[in-house]
Short mmCIF file of C-alpha atoms in Angstrom, two decimals:
data_model
loop_
_atom_site.label_atom_id
_atom_site.label_comp_id
_atom_site.label_asym_id
_atom_site.label_seq_id
_atom_site.Cartn_x
_atom_site.Cartn_y
_atom_site.Cartn_z
CA MET A 1 0.85 -10.75 -6.80
CA VAL A 2 4.63 -10.30 -6.44
CA ASP A 3 6.67 -13.11 -4.94
CA GLY A 4 9.26 -12.29 -2.59
CA ASP A 5 9.72 -11.36 1.10
CA ALA A 6 5.97 -10.77 2.01
CA CYS A 7 5.57 -14.27 3.62
CA LYS A 8 7.95 -17.23 3.46
CA HIS A 9 4.74 -19.48 4.05
CA GLU A 10 2.96 -17.87 1.25
CA ALA A 11 0.06 -17.16 3.48
CA ARG A 12 0.31 -13.35 2.54
CA GLY A 13 1.40 -11.60 -0.66
CA PHE A 14 2.37 -8.12 -1.75
CA ARG A 15 1.13 -6.23 -4.74
CA ASP A 16 2.27 -2.75 -5.59
CA ASP A 17 -0.58 -0.94 -7.22
CA THR A 18 0.71 2.50 -6.79
CA ASP A 19 0.52 3.19 -10.63
CA ASP A 20 -3.01 1.96 -10.84
CA PHE A 21 -3.86 4.20 -7.80
CA LEU A 22 -2.26 7.38 -9.32
CA GLU A 23 -4.07 6.78 -12.73
CA ALA A 24 -7.33 6.37 -10.90
CA LEU A 25 -6.88 9.78 -9.14
CA LYS A 26 -5.90 11.26 -12.37
CA GLY A 27 -8.80 10.07 -14.12
CA GLY A 28 -11.19 11.57 -11.42
CA GLU A 29 -12.13 8.18 -9.85
CA GLN A 30 -13.11 8.43 -6.22
CA VAL A 31 -10.82 6.39 -3.93
CA SER A 32 -10.94 5.37 -0.29
CA VAL A 33 -7.75 4.73 1.72
CA LEU A 34 -7.57 2.49 4.91
CA VAL A 35 -4.75 3.15 7.12
CA ALA A 36 -3.76 0.89 9.76
CA PRO A 37 -3.32 2.17 13.21
CA ALA A 38 0.55 1.16 13.40
CA PHE A 39 1.23 3.55 10.51
CA LEU A 40 1.86 6.41 12.93
CA GLY A 41 4.04 4.26 15.05
CA ASN A 42 5.98 3.31 11.74
CA TYR A 43 6.21 6.81 10.37
CA PRO A 44 6.00 9.25 13.26
CA ASN A 45 5.59 12.96 12.50
CA ARG A 46 5.94 12.51 8.60
CA TYR A 47 2.23 12.46 7.59
#
């Protein structure tokens, strides 16, 4: 868990596991991805 701006009340945290994710893909591991509905609102026409 990375401390910082995720939540000043420590109710939520943030962990960047991008490197672990990419290594799993390279190793042939099956990965599921869940995307919040708000994603398209935050990144319109990008993905």
